[in-house]
Short mmCIF file of C-alpha atoms in Angstrom, two decimals:
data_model
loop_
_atom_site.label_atom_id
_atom_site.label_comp_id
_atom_site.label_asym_id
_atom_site.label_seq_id
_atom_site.Cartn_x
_atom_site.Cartn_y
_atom_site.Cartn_z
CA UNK W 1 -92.95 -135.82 -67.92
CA UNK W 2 -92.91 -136.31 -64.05
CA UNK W 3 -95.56 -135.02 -62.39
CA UNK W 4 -94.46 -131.98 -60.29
CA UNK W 5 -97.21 -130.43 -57.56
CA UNK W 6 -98.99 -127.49 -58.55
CA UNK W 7 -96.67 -125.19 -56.46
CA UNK W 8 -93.24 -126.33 -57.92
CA UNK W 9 -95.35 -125.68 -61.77
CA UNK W 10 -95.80 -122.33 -61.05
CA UNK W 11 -92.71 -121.79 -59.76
CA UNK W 12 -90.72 -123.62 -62.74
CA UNK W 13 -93.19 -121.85 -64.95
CA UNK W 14 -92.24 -118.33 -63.65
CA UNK W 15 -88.51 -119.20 -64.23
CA UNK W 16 -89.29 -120.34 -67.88
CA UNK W 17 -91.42 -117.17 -68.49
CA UNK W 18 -88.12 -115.20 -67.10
CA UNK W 19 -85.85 -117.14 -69.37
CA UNK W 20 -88.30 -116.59 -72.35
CA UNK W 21 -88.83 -112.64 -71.48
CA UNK W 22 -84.74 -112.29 -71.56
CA UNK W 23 -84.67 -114.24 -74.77
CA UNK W 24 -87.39 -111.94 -76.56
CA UNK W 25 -86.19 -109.14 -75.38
CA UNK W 26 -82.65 -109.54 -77.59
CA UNK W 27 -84.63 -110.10 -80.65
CA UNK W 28 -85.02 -106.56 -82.30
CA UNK W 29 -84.79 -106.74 -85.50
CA UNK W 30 -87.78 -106.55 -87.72
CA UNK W 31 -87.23 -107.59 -91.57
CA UNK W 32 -88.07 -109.09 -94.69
CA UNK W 33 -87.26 -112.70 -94.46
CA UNK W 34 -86.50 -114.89 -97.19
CA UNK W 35 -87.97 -118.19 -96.57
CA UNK W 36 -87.58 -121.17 -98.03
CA UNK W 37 -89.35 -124.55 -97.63
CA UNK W 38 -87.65 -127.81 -98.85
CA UNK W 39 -87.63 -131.34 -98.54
CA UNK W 40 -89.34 -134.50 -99.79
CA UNK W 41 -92.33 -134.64 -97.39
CA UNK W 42 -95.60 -132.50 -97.61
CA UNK W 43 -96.80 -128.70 -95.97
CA UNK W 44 -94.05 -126.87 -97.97
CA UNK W 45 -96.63 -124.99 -100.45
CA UNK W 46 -99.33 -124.93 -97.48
CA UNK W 47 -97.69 -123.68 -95.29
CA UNK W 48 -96.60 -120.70 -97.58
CA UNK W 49 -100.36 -120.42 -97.99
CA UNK W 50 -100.73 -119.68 -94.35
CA UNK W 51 -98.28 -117.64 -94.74
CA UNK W 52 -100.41 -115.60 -96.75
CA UNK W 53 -103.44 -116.13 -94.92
CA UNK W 54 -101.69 -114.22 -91.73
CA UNK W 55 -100.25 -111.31 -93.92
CA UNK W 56 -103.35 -110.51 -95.66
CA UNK W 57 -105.50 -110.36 -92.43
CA UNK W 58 -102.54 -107.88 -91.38
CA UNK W 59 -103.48 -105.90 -94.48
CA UNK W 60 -100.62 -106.47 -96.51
CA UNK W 61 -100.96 -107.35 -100.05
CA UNK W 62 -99.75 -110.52 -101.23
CA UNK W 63 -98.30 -111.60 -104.60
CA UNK W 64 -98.49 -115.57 -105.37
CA UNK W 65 -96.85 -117.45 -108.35
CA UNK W 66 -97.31 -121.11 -108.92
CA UNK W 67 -94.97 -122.41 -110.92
CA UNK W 68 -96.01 -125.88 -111.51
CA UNK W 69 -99.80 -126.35 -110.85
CA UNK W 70 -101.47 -123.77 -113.50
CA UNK W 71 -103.90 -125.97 -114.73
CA UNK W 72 -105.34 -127.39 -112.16
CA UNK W 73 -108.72 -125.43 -110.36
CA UNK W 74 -107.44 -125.33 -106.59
CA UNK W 75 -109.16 -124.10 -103.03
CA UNK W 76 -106.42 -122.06 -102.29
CA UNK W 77 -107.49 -120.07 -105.62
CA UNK W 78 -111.10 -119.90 -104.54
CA UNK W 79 -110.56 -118.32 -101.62
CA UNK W 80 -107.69 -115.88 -102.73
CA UNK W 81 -109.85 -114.33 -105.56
CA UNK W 82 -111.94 -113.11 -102.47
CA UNK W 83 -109.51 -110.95 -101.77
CA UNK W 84 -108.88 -108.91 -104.86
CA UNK W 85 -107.28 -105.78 -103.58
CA UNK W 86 -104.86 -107.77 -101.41
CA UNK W 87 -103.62 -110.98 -103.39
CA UNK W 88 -102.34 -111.28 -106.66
CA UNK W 89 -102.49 -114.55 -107.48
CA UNK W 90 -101.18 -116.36 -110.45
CA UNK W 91 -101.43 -119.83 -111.30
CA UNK W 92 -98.66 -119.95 -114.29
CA UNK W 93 -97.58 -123.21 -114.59
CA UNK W 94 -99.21 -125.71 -117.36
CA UNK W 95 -97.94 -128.91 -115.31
CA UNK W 96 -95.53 -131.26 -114.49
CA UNK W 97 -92.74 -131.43 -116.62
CA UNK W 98 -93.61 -134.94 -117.16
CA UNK W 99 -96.90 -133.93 -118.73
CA UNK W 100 -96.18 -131.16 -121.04
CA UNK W 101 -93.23 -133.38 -122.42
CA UNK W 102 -91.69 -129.84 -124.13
CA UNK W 103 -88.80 -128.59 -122.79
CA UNK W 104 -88.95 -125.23 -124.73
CA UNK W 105 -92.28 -124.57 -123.46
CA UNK W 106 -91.64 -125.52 -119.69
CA UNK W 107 -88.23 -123.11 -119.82
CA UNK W 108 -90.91 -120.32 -121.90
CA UNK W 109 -93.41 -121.23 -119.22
CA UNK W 110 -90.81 -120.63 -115.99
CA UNK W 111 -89.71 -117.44 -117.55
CA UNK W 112 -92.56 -115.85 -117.68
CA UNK W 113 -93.86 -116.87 -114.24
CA UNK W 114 -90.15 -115.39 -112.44
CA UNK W 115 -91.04 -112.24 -114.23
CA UNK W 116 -93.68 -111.84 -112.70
CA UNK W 117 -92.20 -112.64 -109.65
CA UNK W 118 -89.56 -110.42 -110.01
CA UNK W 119 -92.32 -107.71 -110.69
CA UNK W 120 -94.07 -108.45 -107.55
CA UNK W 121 -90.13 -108.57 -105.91
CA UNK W 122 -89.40 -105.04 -107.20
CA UNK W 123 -92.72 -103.47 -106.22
CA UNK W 124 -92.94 -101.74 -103.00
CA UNK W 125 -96.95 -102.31 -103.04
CA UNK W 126 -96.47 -106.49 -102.08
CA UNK W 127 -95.13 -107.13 -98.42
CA UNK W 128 -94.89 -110.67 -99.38
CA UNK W 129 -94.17 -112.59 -102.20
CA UNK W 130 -94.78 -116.66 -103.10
CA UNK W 131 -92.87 -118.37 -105.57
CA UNK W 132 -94.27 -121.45 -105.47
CA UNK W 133 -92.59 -124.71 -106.61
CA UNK W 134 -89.87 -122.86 -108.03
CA UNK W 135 -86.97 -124.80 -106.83
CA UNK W 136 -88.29 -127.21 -108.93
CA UNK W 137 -87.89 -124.86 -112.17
CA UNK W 138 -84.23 -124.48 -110.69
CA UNK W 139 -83.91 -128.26 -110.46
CA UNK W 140 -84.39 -129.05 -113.53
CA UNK W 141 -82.25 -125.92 -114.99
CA UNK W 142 -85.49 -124.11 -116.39
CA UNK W 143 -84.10 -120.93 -115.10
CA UNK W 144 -80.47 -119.98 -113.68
CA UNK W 145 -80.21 -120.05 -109.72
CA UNK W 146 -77.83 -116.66 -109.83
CA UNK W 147 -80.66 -115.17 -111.20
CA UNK W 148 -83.16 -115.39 -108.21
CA UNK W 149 -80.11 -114.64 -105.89
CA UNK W 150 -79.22 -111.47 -107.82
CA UNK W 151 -83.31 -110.51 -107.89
CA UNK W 152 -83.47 -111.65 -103.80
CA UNK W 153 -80.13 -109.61 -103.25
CA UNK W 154 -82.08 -106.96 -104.55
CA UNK W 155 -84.98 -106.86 -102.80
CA UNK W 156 -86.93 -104.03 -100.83
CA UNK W 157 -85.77 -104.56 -97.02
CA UNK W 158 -89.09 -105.04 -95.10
CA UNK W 159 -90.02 -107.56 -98.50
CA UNK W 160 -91.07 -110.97 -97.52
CA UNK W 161 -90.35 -113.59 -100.51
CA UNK W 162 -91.07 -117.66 -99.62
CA UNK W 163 -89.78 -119.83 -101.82
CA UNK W 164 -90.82 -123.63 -102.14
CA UNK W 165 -90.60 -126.74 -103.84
CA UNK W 166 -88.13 -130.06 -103.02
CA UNK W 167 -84.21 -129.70 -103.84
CA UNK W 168 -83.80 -126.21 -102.99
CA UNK W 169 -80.04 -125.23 -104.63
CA UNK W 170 -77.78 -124.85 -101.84
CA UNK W 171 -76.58 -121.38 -102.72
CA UNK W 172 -80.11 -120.30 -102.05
CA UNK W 173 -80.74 -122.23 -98.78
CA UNK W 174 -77.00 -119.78 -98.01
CA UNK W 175 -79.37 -117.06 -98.78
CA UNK W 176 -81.74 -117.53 -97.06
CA UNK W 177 -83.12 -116.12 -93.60
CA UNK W 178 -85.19 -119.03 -92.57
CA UNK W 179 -85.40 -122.39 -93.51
CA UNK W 180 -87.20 -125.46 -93.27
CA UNK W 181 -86.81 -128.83 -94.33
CA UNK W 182 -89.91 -130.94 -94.28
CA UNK W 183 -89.42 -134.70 -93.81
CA UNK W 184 -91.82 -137.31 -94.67
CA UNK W 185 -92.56 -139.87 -91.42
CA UNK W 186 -95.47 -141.43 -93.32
CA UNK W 187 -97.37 -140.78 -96.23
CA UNK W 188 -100.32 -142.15 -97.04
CA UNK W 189 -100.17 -142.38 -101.09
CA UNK W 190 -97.05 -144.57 -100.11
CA UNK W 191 -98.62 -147.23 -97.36
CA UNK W 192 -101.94 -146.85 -98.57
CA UNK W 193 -102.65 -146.26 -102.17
CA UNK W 194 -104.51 -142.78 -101.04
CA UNK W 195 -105.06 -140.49 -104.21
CA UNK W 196 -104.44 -136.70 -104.12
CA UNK W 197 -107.35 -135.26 -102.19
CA UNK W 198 -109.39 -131.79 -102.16
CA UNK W 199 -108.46 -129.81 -99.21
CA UNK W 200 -105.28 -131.92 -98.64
CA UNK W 201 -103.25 -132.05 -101.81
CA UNK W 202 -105.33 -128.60 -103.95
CA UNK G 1 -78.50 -131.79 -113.78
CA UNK G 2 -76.89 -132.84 -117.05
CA UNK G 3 -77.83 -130.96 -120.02
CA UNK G 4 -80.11 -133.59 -122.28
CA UNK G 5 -81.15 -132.85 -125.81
CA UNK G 6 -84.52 -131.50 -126.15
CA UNK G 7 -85.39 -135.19 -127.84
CA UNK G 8 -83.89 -136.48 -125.28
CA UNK G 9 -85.88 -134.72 -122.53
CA UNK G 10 -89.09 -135.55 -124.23
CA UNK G 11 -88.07 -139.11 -124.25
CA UNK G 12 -87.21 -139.23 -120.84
CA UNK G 13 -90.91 -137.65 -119.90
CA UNK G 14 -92.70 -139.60 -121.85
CA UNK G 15 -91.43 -142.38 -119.75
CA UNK G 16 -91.71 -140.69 -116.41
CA UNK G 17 -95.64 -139.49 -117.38
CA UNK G 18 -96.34 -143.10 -118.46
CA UNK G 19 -94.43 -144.53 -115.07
CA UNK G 20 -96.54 -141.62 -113.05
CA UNK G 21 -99.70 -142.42 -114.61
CA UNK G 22 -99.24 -146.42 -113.75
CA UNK G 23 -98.45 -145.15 -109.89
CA UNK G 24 -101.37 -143.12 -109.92
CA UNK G 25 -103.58 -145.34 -111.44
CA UNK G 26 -102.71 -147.90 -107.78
CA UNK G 27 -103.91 -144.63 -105.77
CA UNK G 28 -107.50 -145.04 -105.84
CA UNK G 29 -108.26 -144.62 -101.99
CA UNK G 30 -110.70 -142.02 -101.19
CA UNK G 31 -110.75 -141.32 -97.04
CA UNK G 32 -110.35 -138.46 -94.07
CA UNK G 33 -106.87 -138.47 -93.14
CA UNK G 34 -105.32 -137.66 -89.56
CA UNK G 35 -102.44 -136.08 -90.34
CA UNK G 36 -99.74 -134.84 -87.86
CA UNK G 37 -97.46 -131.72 -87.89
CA UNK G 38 -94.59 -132.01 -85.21
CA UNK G 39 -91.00 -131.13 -85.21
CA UNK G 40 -88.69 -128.11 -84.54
CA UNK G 41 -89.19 -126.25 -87.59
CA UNK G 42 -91.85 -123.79 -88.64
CA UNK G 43 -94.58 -124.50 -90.73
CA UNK G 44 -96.76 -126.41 -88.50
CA UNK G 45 -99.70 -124.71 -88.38
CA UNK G 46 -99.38 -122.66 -91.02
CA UNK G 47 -99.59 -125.45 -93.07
CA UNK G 48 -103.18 -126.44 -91.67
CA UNK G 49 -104.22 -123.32 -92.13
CA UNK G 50 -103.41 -123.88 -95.85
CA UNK G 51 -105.17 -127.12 -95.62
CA UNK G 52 -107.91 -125.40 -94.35
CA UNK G 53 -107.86 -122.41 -97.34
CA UNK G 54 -107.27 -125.92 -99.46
CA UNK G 55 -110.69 -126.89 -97.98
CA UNK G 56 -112.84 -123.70 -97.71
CA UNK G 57 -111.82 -123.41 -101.86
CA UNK G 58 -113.87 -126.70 -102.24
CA UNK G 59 -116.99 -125.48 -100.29
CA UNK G 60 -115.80 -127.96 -97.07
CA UNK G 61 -116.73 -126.83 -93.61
CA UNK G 62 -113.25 -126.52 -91.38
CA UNK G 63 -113.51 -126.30 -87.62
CA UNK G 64 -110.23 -124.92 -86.25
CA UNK G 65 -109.37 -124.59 -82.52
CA UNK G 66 -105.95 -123.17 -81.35
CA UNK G 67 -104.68 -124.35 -77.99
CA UNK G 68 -102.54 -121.78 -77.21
CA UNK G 69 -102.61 -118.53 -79.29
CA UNK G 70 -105.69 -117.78 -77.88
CA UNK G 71 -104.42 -114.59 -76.31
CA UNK G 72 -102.90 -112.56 -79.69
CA UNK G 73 -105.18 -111.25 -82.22
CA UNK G 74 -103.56 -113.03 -85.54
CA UNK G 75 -103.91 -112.77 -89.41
CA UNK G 76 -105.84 -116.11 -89.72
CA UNK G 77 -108.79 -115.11 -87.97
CA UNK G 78 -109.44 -111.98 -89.58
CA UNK G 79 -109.42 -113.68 -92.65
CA UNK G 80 -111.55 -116.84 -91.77
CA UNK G 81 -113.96 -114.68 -89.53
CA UNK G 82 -114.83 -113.52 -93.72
CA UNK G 83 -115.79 -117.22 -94.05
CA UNK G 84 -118.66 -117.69 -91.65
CA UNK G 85 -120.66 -119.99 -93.00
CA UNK G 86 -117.90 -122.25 -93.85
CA UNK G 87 -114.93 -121.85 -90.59
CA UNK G 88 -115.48 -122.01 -87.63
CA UNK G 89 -112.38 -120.74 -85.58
CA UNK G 90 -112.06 -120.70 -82.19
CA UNK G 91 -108.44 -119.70 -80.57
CA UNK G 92 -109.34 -121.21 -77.44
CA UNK G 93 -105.89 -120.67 -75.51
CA UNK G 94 -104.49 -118.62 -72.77
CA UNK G 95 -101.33 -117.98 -74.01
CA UNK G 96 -98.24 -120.22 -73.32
CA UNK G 97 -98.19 -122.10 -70.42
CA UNK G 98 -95.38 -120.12 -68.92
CA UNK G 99 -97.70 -116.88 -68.87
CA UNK G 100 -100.42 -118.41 -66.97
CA UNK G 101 -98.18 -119.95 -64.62
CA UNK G 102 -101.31 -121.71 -63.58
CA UNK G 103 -101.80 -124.96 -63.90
CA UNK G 104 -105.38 -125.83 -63.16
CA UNK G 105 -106.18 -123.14 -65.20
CA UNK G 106 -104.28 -124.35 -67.94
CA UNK G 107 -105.85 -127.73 -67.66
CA UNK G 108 -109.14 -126.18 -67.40
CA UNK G 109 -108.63 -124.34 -70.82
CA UNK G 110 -107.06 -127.78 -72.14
CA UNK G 111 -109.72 -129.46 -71.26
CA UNK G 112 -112.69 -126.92 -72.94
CA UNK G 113 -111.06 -126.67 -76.05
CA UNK G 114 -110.73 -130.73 -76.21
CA UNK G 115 -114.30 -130.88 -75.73
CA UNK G 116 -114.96 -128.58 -78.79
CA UNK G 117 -112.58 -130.36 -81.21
CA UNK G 118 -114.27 -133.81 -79.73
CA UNK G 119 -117.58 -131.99 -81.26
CA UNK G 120 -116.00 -131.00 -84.37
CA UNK G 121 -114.79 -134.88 -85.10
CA UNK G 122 -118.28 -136.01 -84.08
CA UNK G 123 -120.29 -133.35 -86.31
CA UNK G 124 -120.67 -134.65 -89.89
CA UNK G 125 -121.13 -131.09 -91.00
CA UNK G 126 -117.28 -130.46 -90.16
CA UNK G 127 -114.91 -132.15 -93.44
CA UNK G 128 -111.46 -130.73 -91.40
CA UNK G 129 -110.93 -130.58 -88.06
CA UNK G 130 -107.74 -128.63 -87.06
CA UNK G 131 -106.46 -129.49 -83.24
CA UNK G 132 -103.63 -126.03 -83.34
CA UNK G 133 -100.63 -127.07 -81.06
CA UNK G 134 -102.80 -130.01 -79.38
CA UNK G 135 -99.48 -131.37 -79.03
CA UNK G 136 -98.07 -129.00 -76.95
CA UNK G 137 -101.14 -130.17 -74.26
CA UNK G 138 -100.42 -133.81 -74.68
CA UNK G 139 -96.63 -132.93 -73.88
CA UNK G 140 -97.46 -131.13 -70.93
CA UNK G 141 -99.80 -133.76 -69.65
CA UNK G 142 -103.03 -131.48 -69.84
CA UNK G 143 -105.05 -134.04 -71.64
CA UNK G 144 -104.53 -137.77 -71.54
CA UNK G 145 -103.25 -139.18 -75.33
CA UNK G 146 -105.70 -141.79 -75.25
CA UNK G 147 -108.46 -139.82 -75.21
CA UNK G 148 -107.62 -138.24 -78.39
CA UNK G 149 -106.75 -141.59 -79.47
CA UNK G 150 -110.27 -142.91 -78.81
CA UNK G 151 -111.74 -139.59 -80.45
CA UNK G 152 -109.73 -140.05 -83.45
CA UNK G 153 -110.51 -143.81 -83.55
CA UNK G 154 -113.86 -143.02 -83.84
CA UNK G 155 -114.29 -139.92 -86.48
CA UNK G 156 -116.43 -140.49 -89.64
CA UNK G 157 -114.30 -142.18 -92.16
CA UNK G 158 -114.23 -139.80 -94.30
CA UNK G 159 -113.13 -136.61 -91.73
CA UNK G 160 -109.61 -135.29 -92.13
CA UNK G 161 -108.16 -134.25 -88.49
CA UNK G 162 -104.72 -132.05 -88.25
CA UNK G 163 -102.94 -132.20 -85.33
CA UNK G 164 -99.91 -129.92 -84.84
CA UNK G 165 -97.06 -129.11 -82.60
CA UNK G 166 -93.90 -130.52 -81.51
CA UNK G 167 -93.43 -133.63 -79.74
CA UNK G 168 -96.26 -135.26 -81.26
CA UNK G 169 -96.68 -138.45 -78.68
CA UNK G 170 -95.40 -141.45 -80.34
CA UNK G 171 -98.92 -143.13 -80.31
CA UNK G 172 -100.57 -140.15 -82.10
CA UNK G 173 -97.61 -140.73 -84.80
CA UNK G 174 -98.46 -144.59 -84.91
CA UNK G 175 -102.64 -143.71 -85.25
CA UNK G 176 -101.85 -140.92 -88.23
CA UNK G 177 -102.03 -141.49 -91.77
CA UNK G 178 -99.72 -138.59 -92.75
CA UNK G 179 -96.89 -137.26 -90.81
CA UNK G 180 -94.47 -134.18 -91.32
CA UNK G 181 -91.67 -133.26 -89.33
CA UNK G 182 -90.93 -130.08 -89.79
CA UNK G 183 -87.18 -129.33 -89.49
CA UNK G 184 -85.29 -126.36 -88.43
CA UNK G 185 -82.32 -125.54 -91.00
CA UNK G 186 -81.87 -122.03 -90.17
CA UNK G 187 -84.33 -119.84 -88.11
CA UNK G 188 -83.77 -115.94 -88.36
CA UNK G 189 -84.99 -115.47 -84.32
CA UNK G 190 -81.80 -117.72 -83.36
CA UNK G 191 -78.87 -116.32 -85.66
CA UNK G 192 -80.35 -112.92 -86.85
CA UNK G 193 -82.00 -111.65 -83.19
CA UNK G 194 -85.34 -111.18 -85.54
CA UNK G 195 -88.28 -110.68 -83.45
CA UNK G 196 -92.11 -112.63 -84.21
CA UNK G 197 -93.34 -110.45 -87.11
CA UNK G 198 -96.96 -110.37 -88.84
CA UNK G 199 -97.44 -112.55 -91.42
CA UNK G 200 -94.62 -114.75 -90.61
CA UNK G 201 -95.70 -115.81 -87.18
CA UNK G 202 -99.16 -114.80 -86.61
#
């Protein structure tokens, strides 16, 4: 960036804070987003958790599914369960498809974990709602797509719901309010041999 | 997805588990990772923060310090302010750079928050340092690259370091271990008019 004298800063500053002030002041509208986060590289289910971390120091009660990583003990569940009258959280899958190597049960398994996201979608009490790794359930045809898109069509205005996992369906990317792909630049299991760490990976 | 057999399904995982396993079994790698959020998109640093939930769930001390929200009160810190003996977070920032309109000033503030993250890198007690929109200072020329080069160069091996905001500076890309860019596929304050709201944005 070329280095401008403190005077012309200010002055290009005061234009961009004009600019910005204009912009914000067409944006209105307050509402439940549905928010999805896609893509092969990592911060999708993280950055849901943040997510959560903001609405719950706002007060408002959050409902979390995990759809995949049930068995495992993670940090983000350590911390939730400090937080019992604002997050619901429910880790509900047994695995990765790979390791319970029983299609019945995985499709059993999904089923019962969208119920209770639909619960937490129909309930006026949860401001936000996590479905986490659920595109994945979608993926591999665990659960019908028109089936979220009917329960998100249905949805309580003000309702936030964040969805996440790789190969989000199209139709619900078309759905959705805001979305983000996140791309991999470099990964370090890849170039490195680095295993799944605490704090980084659960 | 084509529809397999249930046999065939099983099949198929049994041979995906057994190639996972062998992949895993090369990922033996155990060390502090400086990882990089940059891009367009949202998610940046909510996805630290769920890092540093990801953390605080293991009993690891996280040091956060946010270069520019300094000015808003926002969800995260009520919720890590509950974590004393294990966050320290420090929203160190004036605002955007456009509402100071100052640029010593801005410097200044750069410059002070720098120094604490350099003393969260250096303390062993600290297992996750979080630099929040660092990369927004290194755009604007606030703080020279190479000095969070040379910082980063020389954490404890075993320290991860986050570093988010767009525009990460190539060199901080070619120094990290992990890098997401997080990509913008639809954003509600562009084609809805919807305004920041709590839980989404801060």
């Amino acid at each position: 960036m070329k280095q401008r004298t403190d005077e012309e800063h200010n002055a290009k500053m005061k234009k961009v804070q004009a600019a910005q002030a204009k912009k914000i002041a067409t944006k209105t509208v307050e509402k439940g987003l549905i928010i999805v986060h896609t893509g092969p590289g990592k911060g999708k289910t993280s950055a849901a958790l943040g997510m959560a971390v903001r609405a719950i120091g706002h007060g408002m009660k959050v409902g979390i599914v995990q759809f995949v990583k049930g068995a495992m003990a993670t940090g983000e569940k350590a911390v939730f369960d400090r937080f019992p009258d604002l997050v619901e959280f429910k880790p509900m899958g047994e695995g990765f498809t790979w390791d319970t190597q029983d299609r019945a049960r995985d499709i059993a398994v999904a089923r019962e974990a969208w119920e209770e996201v639909k619960r937490m979608i129909a309930d006026p009490e949860y401001k936000m709602v996590i479905a986490d790794e659920l595109n994945i359930v979608l993926r591999y045809d665990y659960l019908p797509t028109e089936e979220v898109l009917e329960a998100l069509a249905a949805k309580p205005e003000m309702k936030h719901v964040i969805i996440t996992g790789r190969n989000a369906p199209q139709a619900l990317i078309d759905a959705a309010d805001l979305v983000t792909e996140m791309a991999q630049v470099k990964h370090p299991f890849r170039e490195q041999n680095v295993k799944a760490q605490a704090g980084i990976e659960f």
